[in-house]
Structures are given as structure tokens and as C-alpha cells.
Coordinates of C-alpha atoms and ligand atoms in Angstrom, one line a residue:
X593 CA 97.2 72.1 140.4
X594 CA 99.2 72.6 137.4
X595 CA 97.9 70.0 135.3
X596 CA 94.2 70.6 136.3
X597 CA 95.3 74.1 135.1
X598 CA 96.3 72.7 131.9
X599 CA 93.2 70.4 131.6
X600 CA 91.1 73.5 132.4
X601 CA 92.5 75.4 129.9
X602 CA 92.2 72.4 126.8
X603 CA 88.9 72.0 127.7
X604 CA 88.0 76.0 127.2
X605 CA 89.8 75.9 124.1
X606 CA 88.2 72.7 122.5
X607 CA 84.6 74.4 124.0
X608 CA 85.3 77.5 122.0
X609 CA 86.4 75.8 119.3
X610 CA 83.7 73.1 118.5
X611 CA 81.1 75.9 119.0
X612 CA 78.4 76.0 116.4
X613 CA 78.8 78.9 114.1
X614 CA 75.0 80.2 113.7
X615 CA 73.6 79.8 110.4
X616 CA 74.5 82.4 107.7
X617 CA 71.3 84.4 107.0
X618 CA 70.5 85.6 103.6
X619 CA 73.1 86.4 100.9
X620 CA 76.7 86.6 102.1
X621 CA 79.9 87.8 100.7
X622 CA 82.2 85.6 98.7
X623 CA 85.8 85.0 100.1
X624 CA 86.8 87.6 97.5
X625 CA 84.1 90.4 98.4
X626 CA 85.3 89.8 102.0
X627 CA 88.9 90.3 101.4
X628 CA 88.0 93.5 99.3
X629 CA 86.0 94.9 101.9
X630 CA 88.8 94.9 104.5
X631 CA 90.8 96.9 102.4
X632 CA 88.4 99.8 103.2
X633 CA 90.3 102.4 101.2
X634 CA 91.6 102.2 97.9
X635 CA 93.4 104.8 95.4
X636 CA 91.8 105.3 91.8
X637 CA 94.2 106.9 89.2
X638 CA 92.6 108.8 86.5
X639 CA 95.1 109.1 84.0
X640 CA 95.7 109.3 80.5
X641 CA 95.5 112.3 77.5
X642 CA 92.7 114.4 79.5
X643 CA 95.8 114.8 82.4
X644 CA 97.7 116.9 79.3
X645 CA 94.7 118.4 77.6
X646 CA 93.0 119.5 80.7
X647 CA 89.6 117.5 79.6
X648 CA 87.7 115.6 81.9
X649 CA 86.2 113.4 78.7
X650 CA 88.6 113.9 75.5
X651 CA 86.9 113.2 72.6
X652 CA 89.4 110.7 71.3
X653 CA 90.4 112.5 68.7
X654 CA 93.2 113.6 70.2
X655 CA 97.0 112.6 69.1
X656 CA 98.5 109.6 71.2
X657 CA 101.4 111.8 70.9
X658 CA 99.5 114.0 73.5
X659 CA 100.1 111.8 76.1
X660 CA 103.8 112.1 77.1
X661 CA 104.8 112.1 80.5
X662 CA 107.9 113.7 81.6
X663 CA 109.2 111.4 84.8
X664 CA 106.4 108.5 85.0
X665 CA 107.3 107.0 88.2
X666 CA 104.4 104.4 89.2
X667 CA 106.2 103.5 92.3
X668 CA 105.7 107.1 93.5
X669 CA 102.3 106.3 93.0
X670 CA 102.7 103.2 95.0
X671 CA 104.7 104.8 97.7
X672 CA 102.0 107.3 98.3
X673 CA 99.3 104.4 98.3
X674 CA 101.3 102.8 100.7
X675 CA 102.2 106.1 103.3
X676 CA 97.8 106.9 103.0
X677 CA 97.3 103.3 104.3
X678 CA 95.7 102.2 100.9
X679 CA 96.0 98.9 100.0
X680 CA 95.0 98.9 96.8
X681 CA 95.3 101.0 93.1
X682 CA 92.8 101.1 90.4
X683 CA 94.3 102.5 87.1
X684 CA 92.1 104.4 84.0
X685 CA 94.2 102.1 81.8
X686 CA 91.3 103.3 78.6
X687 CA 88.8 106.1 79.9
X688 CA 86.1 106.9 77.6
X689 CA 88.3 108.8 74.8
X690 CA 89.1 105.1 74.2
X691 CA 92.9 105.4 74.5
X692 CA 94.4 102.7 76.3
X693 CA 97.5 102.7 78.5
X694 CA 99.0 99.9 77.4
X695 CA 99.8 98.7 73.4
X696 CA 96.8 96.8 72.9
X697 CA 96.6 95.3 69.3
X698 CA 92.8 95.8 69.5
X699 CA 92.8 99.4 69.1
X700 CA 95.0 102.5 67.4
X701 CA 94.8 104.6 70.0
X702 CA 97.7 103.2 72.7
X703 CA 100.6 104.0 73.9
X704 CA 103.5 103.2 72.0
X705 CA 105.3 99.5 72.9
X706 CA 108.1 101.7 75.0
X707 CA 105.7 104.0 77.0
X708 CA 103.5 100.5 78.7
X709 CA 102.0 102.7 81.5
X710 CA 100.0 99.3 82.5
X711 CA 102.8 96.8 82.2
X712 CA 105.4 99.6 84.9
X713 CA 101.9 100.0 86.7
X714 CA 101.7 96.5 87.2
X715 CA 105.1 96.2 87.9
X716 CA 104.8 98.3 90.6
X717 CA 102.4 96.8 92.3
X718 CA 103.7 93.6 92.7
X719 CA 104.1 92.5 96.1
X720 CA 103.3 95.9 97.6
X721 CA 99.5 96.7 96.8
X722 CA 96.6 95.3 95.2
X723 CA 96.4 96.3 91.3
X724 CA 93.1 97.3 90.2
X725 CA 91.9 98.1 86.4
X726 CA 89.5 100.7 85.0
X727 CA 88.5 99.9 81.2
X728 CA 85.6 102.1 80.1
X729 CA 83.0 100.3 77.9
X730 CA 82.3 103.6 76.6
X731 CA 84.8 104.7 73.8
X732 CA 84.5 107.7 71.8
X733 CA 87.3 106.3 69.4
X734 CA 86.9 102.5 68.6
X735 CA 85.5 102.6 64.7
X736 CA 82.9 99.5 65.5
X737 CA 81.4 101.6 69.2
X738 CA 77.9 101.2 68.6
X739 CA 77.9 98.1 66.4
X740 CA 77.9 94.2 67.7
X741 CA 81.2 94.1 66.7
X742 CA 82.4 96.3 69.7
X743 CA 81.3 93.8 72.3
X744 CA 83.4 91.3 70.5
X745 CA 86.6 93.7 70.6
X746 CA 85.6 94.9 73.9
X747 CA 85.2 91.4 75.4
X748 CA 89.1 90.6 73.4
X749 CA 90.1 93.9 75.0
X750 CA 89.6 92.8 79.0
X751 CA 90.6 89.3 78.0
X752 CA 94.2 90.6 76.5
X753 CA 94.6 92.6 79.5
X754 CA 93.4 90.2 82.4
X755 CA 95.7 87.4 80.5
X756 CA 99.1 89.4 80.3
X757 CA 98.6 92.1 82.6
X758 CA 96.6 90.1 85.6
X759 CA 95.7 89.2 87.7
X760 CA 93.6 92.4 89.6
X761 CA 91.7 92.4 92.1
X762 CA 89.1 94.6 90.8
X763 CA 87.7 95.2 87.6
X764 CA 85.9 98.5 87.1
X765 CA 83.3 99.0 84.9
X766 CA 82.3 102.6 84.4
X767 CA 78.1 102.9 83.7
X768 CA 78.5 106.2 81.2
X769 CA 77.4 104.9 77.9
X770 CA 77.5 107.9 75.4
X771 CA 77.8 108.0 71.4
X772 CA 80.7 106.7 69.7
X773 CA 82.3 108.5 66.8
X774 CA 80.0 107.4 64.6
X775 CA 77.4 108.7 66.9
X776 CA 75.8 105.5 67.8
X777 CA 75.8 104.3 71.3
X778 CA 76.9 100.9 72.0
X779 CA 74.0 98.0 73.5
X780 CA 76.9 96.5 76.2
X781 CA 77.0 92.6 76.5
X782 CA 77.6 92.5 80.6
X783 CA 77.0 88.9 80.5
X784 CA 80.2 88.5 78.0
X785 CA 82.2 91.2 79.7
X786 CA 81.8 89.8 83.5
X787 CA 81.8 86.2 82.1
X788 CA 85.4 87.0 80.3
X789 CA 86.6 88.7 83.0
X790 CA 85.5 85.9 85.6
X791 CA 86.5 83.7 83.2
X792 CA 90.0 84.4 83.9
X793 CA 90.1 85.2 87.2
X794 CA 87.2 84.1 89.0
X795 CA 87.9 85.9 92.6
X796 CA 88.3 89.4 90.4
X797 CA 85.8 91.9 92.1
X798 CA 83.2 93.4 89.4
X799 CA 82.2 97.0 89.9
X800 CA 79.0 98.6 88.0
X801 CA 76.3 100.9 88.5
X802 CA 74.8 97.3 90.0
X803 CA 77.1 95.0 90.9
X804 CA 77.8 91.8 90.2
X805 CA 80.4 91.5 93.0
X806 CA 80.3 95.5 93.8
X807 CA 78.0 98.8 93.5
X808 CA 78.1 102.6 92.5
X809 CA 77.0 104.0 95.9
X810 CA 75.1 106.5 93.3
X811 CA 76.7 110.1 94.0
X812 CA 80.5 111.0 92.9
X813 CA 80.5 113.1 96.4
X814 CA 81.8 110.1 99.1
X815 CA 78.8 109.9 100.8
X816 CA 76.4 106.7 101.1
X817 CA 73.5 106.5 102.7
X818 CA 73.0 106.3 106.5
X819 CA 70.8 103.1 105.6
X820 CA 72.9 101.2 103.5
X821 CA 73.0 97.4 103.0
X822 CA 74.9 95.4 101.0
X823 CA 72.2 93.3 100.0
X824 CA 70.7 94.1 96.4
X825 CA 67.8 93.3 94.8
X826 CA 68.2 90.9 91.6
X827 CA 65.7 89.1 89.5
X828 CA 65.6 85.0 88.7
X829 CA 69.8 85.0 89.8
X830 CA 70.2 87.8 87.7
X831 CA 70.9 91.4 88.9
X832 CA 67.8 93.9 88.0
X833 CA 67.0 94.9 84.7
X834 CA 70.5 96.4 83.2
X835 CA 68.7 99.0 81.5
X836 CA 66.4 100.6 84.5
X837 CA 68.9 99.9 87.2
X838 CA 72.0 101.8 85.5
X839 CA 69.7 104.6 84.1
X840 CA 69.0 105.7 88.1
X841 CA 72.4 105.7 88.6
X842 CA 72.0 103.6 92.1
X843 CA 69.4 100.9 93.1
X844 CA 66.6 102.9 95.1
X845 CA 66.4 102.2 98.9
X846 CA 62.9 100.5 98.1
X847 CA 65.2 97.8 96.0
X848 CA 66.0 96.3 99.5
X849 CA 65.1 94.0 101.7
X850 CA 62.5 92.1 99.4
X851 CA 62.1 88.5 100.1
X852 CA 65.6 86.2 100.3
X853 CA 65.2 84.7 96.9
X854 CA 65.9 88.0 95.4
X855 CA 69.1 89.7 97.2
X856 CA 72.5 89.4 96.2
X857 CA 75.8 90.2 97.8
X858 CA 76.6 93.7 96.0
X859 CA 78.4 96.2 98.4
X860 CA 78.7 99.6 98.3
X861 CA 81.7 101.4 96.6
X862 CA 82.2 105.2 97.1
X863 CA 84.3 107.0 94.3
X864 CA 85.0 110.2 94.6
X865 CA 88.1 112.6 93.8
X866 CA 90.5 114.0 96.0
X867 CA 90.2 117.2 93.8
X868 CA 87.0 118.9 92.2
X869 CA 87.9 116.8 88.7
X870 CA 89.1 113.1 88.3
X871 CA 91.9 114.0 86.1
X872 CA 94.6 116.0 87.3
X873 CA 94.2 120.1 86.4
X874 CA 96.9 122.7 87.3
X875 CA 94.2 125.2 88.4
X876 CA 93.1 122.1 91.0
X877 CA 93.6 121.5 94.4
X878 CA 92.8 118.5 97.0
X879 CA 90.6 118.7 99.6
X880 CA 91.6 119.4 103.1
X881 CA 92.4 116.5 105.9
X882 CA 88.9 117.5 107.5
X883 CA 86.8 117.4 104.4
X884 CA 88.4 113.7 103.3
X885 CA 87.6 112.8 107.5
X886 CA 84.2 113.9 106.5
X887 CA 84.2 111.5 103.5
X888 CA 85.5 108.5 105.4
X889 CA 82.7 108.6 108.4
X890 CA 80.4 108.9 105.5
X891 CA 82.0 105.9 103.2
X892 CA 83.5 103.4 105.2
X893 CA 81.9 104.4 108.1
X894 CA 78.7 103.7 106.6
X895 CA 79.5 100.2 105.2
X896 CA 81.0 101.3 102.2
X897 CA 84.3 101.2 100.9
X898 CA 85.9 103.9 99.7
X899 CA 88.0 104.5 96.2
X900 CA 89.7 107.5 96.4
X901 CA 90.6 109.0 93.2
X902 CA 94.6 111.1 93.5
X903 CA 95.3 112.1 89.7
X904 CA 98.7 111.5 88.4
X905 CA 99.9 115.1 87.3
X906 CA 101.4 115.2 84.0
X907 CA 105.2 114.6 84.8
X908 CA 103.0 111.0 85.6
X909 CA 103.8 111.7 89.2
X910 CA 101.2 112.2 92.4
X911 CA 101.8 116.1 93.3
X912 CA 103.5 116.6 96.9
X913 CA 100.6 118.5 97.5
X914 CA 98.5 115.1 97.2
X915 CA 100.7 113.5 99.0
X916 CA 100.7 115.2 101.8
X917 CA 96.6 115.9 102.6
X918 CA 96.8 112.2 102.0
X919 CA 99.5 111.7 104.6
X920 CA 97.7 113.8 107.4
X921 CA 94.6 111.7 106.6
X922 CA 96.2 108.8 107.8
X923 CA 98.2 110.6 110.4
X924 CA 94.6 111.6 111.7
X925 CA 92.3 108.6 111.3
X926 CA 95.5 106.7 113.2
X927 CA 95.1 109.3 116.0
X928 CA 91.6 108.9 116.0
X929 CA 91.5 105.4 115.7
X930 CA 94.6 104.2 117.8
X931 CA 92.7 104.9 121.4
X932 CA 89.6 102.7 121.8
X933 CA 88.0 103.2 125.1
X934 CA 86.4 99.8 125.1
X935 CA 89.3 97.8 125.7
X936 CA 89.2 96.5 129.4
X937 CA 85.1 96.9 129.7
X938 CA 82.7 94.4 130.5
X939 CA 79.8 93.7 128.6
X940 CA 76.4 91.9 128.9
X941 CA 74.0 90.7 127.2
X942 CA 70.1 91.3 127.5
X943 CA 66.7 91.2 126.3
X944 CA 64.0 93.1 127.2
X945 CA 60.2 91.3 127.7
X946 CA 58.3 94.0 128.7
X947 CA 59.6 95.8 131.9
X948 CA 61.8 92.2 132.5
X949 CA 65.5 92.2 131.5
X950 CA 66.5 88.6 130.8
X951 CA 70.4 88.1 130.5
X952 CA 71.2 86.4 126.9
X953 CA 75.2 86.0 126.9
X954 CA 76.1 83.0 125.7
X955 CA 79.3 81.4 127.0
X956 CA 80.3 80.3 123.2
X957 CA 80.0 83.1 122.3
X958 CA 81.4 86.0 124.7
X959 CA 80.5 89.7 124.8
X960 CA 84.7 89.2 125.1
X961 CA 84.9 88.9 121.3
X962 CA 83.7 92.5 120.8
X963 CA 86.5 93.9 122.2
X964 CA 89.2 92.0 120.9
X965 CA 90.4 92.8 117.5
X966 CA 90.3 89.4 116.1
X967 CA 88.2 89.7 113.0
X968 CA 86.9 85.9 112.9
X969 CA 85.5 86.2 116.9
X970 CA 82.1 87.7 117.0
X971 CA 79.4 87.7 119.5
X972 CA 75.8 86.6 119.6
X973 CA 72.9 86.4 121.3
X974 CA 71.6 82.7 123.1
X975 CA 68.5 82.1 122.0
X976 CA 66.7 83.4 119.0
X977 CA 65.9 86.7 119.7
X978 CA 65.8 89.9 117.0
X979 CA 64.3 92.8 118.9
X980 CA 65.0 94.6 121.7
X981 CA 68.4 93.4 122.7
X982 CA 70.5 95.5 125.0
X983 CA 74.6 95.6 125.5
X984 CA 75.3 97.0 128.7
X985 CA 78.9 98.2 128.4
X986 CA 80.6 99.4 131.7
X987 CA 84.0 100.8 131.3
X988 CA 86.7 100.4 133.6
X989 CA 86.1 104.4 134.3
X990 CA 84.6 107.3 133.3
X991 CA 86.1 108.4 130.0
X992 CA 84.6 111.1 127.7
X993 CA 83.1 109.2 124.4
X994 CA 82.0 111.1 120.9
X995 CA 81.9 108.1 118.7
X996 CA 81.1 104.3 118.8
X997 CA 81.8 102.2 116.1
X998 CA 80.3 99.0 115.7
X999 CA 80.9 95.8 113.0
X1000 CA 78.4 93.3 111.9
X1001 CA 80.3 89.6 111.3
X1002 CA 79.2 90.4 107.4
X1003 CA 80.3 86.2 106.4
X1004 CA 77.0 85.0 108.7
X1005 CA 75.2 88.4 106.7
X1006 CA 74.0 91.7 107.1
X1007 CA 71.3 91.8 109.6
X1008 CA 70.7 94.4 111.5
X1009 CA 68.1 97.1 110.8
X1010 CA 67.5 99.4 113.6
X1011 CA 69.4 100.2 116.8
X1012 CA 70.2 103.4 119.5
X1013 CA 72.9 104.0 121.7
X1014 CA 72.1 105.5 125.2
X1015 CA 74.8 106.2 128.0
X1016 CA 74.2 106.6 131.8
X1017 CA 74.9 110.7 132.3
X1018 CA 75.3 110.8 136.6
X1019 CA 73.7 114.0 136.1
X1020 CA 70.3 112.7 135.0
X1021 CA 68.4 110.2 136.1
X1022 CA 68.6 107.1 134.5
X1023 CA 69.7 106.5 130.4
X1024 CA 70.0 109.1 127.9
X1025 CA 69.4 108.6 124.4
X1026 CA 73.1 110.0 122.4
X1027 CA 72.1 108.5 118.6
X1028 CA 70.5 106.0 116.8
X1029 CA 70.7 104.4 113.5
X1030 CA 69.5 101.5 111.0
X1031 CA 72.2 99.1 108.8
X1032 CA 75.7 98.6 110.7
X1033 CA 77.2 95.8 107.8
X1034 CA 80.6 95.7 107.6
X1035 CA 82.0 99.0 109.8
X1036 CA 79.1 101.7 110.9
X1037 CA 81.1 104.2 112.9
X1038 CA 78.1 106.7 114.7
X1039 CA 79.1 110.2 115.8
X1040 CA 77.4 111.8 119.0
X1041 CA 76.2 115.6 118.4
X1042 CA 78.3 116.0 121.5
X1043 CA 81.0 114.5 123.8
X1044 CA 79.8 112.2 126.9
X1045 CA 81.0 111.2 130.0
X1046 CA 80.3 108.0 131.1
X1047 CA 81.3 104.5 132.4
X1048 CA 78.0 102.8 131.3
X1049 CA 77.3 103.0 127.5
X1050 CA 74.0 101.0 125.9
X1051 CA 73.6 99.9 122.7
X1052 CA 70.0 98.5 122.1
X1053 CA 69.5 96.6 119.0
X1054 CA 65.3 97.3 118.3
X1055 CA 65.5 95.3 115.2
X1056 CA 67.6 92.5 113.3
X1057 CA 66.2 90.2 110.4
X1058 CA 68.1 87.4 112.6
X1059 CA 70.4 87.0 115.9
X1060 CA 72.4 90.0 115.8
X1061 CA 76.6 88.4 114.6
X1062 CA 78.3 91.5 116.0
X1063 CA 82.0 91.2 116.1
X1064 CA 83.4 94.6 117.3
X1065 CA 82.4 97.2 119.2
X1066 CA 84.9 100.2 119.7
X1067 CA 84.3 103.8 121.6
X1068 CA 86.4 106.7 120.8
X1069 CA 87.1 110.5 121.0
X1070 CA 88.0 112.6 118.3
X1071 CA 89.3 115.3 120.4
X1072 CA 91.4 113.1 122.5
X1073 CA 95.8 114.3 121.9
Ligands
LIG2227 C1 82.3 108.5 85.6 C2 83.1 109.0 84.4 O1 82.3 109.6 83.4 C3 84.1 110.0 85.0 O2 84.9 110.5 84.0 C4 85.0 109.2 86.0 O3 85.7 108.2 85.3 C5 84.1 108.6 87.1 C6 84.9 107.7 88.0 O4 83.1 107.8 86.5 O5 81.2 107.8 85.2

């Protein structure tokens, strides 16, 4: 009995095992973009002269001397990352005034050799979060901004810091491109800047306005779209023209979903500041727990990741008062996010043909993956189907439900386009529509206008580009203690 127990069981695991994955459909994300993805929120740091001059762009004329903070501490800054559940930290180490954080022999305007903000930032890091770099094309300092020469010294500028300061994870390039102090403005050389960059550390995540590796979600006020996929249009391998896509800020929603040949990978990434500025300002304060809540459902929870920015004050220190809306935000998303109702359900699979329901689960498969938590087990459908494909979910008991959050298996590709959720209310007769939305991507968490009760929750999926990958499906309540 034992043994055919054992068999049994070798069997079920060499099944699951050798089954096929299903073919990746369109563009998918690179090992890299994945990893960065899952880090769904990550701290910017805006820091530098503008903390002590109260500028949001200093005109790099200031004197370095300006910049002198009284404790620096960057693993406060760390342990503050680390209590908010961010993973990792992106550092202004040269905003657009064109001073740079560290003592870079490509430019004046630096630190001093004793006062390497980058190096202790670095430092840090190490072994404790991810280290991320801001370097702003645009300088309002650098004598040869708005010449050739600049992309020379700007392409020496990221390779010096990727080379002794690396490696990062992300490398973000800011789309502001304003006159120099000459009064020129500068003609960037993207192809040099990514290809130095990537040169030197090939799984480094590119943000700009368009990508290569990640997006501006095209507002500074955490929000992306409700249809937002992280597919982008590009011409001939190349993303679309510089100078049209980074003059509207974001790629219009009619940039999507052209023909395969001409989508990339390029994610959405929401920056936005904890407080009205990006650089810290004594007459600033942060936003409240419910207001950053806000932000998340509308960043991560709309397949987006979100960079948060929390300014260093100018002691070079996050303020306590930072430190502790950030604190409650995770207290509250772990509240939130530590129940989830669908644990111990059953699911099935369906299609609908007319008035027929067909039953579609397939065995290698199981609707079982969506409720486990293992990121690499997904479900799908058996056979080919793309529209009108129901989940029947039926809880072990009536619970009250305001949110359902659902994840596409992004490494097969984004492919879902239109869905609704409906629940069975014993008060009515039959299913009631509760919400309904287009792209899920990596997380899409949908609110309900108002709590249900129910056992029996649907989610039908009118519309995929290909077999729905789906590999998590989680219900929740907000109001629950
Ligand atoms: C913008 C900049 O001009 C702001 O100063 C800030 O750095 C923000 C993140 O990006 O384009």
C-alpha cells in the first residue's frame, strides 16, 4: 500500500514536471526585467545642493560648498528602505544642476574626495538592498552641454560610475532636456548612453521616457492607467522615434497592441514623491498612509512598479516623520494583504459556447496553482481558447470580499485584454456583475465599489490575445481587523 503510495506520488510529480510549458506569446520580459518587477516598490532619493537651497532645479551655479550635510547616515536611509518593505534605492547621484555626488574627474562640480555620498551610498547597500543610480543627461553646469563633446563626457561619466561604483540594478535616465549654461540644449546619444551602460553590466535595468528595459508611466502623480501593458510599440528593433516619443512624455495608448513584430518588453514605472517636491523642503510634508494606499492600488496594482521618492533632509538623513508614514504603509498593505480568502477554495475551469459551459481544466496545469503562492506555478486553459472563459471559484464559506487581485505569468507574456468579475449574491437570482477590467500583466489588484458576501466568485476572461497564463488569484477585505 505503501509503496503504491510512493509510486503514486513519483508518478504525479514526474507528470507535473514534464508538462509542456505553453509557448511564450509576444514579447516577454528578460530575466532582469522580471527580477525588477518583483521588487514592486522601490525608494528614489533626490538629493544633492537643491536639499540646502530649497530649489527643485538649481541652476548649477551654486557653490559645491552648498552641499554639506551635517550627519549623512546612508544606512538610515537603508534601514528605512528596509522597515517600508522596499527592496531597492535609486540615488540623484548628478540632478540636472550637474553636480555629482561622487568626485568624478569628468566634471568641477562634485563633492570633495572626503564627502563620496555615492561610494557610503553604495556601501550601504551592500548586501541589504538593491542600489539604483539616477544621472541626469541634462546638466545646467558641464561647459561642453549642448556640444558633441558632452555625449562623449556624458557616456565617460556613467562608464566611471558603473565601473567603480557598480554594479546597480537600475540605471535612470531622466527625459528633461533643457539649455545648458551656454544656452544650448544638448542632442542625447541614447544609443551610446544605454550601449555603455549595458556594456558594463548587461542585466542593468534602463529607465526613460521609453524604455529600453523600463518606461515613464507619463504623470509624476503615481497613477497608471487602468489599461496598461507592458508591451510598447518600437520601430525596426528600435524603440519609437526618440524625439516624438519623449516629447509626449508617455507612449499613447494607441502605441499598443500593433502587430508582434513591433512590441517590446518596456514596463511601466511610477515615480512619484512622498512629499509635494522631490527634494526635501522644511515647509514640506509626506503624504498620509491612505493617500500612498491610494498610490499603490493605482501603481502596482495596475502593473506598474512603483519608485517612491523619500528626500533625504539636509542633516542627509530621512526625517522621522518619513519614516514613519512609510512604516504604517507597510504596516497596512501587510494587514491588507496577509488574509487571502482564496486559500482553501476550489476552482474550475470553463468555456462558454453559446448557452453550453464546457469544463477546460487541465490536469497539468491545475486551477490549484492559483492559489498557491509559488510564483513559477500558473494555470491555463486546455485547449486553445481566448474568449469567454469562466473561473468558478467556490470558497470554503461565505466570507465578505472587496478586492480580488489577479497575476498574469508575465515570462509566457502579457495577454489578457478584457475580463469581469461577478459573484453569486443569495439575495438575487443568479450572478451579479461587481467590476470589470482590461490588462492584468504582472499584479492587477481590482477594488469592488462595495463589500460582497459570497462563497461563489466568477471571473470571466471575454478576451486574451492567447490562452490566458494566470498564476495567482487572491480575494481580500480591506476592512477586515
Ligand atoms: C523630472 C525632473 O525634472 C525632476 O526634478 C525629478 O528628478 C523627476 C523624477 O524627474 O523629470
Amino acid at each position: 500500500m505503501k509503496k503504491t503510495l510512493i509510486i503514486t506520488a513519483a508518478a504525479l510529480v514526474l507528470a507535473a514536471c514534464s508538462a509542456p510549458t505553453p509557448k511564450p506569446y509576444g514579447p516577454v520580459p528578460t530575466d532582469a526585467q522580471l527580477a525588477w518587477q518583483r521588487m514592486e516598490i522601490n525608494m528614489f532619493c533626490h538629493f544633492g545642493p537643491n536639499t540646502f537651497t530649497g530649489a527643485e532645479w538649481g541652476t548649477g551655479q551654486e557653490a559645491e560648498e552648498v552641499f554639506a550635510p551635517t550627519a549623512l547616515d546612508c544606512h538610515q536611509w537603508v534601514d528605512v528602505a528596509g522597515q517600508a518593505g522596499m527592496g531597492g534605492i535609486i540615488l540623484t547621484a548628478k540632478h540636472h544642476d550637474g553636480f555629482c555626488l561622487w568626485p568624478s574627474q569628468y566634471s568641477t562640480h562634485t563633492v570633495p574626495d572626503t564627502l563620496d555620498v555615492l561610494r557610503r551610498f553604495v556601501d550601504a547597500c551592500r548586501g541589504r538592498v538593491k542600489a539604483g543610480v539616477y544621472i541626469s543627461p541634462w546638466d545646467r553646469n558641464h561647459p561642453t552641454y549642448g556640444t558633441e563633446e558632452y555625449n562623449t563626457v556624458f557616456a565617460n561619466t556613467l562608464r566611471e560610475v558603473h565601473t567603480q561604483y557598480g554594479p546597480f540594478f537600475e540605471q535612470w535616465f531622466d527625459g528633461a532636456c533643457g539649455e545648458g549654461s551656454n544656452g544650448k540644449k544638448q542632442v542625447y546619444d541614447w544609443p551610446l548612453f544605454e550601449g555603455t551602460v549595458l556594456g558594463i553590466n548587461p542585466q542593468c535595468v534602463i529607465f526613460s521616457d521609453v524604455g529600453p528595459s523600463c518606461r515613464w508611466v507619463g504623470n509624476e502623480e503615481g497613477r497608471a492607467d487602468e489599461t496598461n501593458w507592458s508591451t510598447l510599440q518600437v520601430e525596426n528593433g528600435k524603440r519609437k522615434v526618440e524625439s516624438e516619443a519623449a516629447a509626449q512624455g508617455t507612449p499613447p495608448l494607441s502605441t499598443f497592441n500593433f502587430p508582434l513584430s513591433t512590441l517590446s518588453w518596456i514596463p511601466a514605472e511610477v515615480d512619484v514623491s512622498i512629499r509635494p517636491g522631490w527634494f526635501w523642503h522644511a515647509n514640506e510634508h509626506p503624504k498620509t498612509v491612505d493617500e500612498l494606499m491610494e498610490i499603490y492600488y493605482n501603481s502596482v496594482g495596475r502593473n506598474g512598479l512603483l519608485l517612491l521618492n523619500v528626500p533625504p533632509d539636509p542633516r542627509g538623513r530621512i526625517s522621522a516623520e518619513d519614516s514613519a508614514v512609510l512604516v504604517a504603509f507597510r504596516a497596512e498593505r501587510d494587514r491588507i494583504f496577509s488574509n487571502d480568502l482564496a486559500q482553501g477554495a476550489n476552482i474550475e475551469a470553463y468555456c462558454e459556447y453559446g448557452d453550453r459551459l464546457i469544463e477546460k481544466n487541465d490536469p497539468r496545469h491545475p486551477t490549484s496553482n492559483l492559489t498557491d503562492t509559488a510564483y513559477h506555478t500558473f494555470w491555463t486553459i486546455r485547449g486553445k481558447d481566448t474568449s469567454h472563459i469562466t473561473l468558478i471559484i467556490t470558497l470554503p464559506e461565505v466570507q465578505e470580499i472587496d478586492m480580488v487581485m489577479l497575476q498574469e505569468y508575465i515570462p509566457l507574456g502579457q495577454r489578457v485584454t478584457k475580463f469581469y468579475i461577478s459573484y453569486a449574491d443569495p439575495k438575487a437570482n443568479g450572478g451579479m456583475i461587481i467590476a470589470e477590467g482590461t490588462t492584468i500583466g504582472y499584479k492587477r489588484i481590482v477594488r469592488f465599489p462595495f463589500p460582497i458576501q459570497t462563497k461563489t466568485l466568477y471571473i470571466d476572461i471575454l478576451h486574451a490575445l492567447a490562452p490566458p497564463v494566470i498564476n495567482r488569484i487572491a480575494l481580500y477585505n480591506s476592512k477586515a481587523k
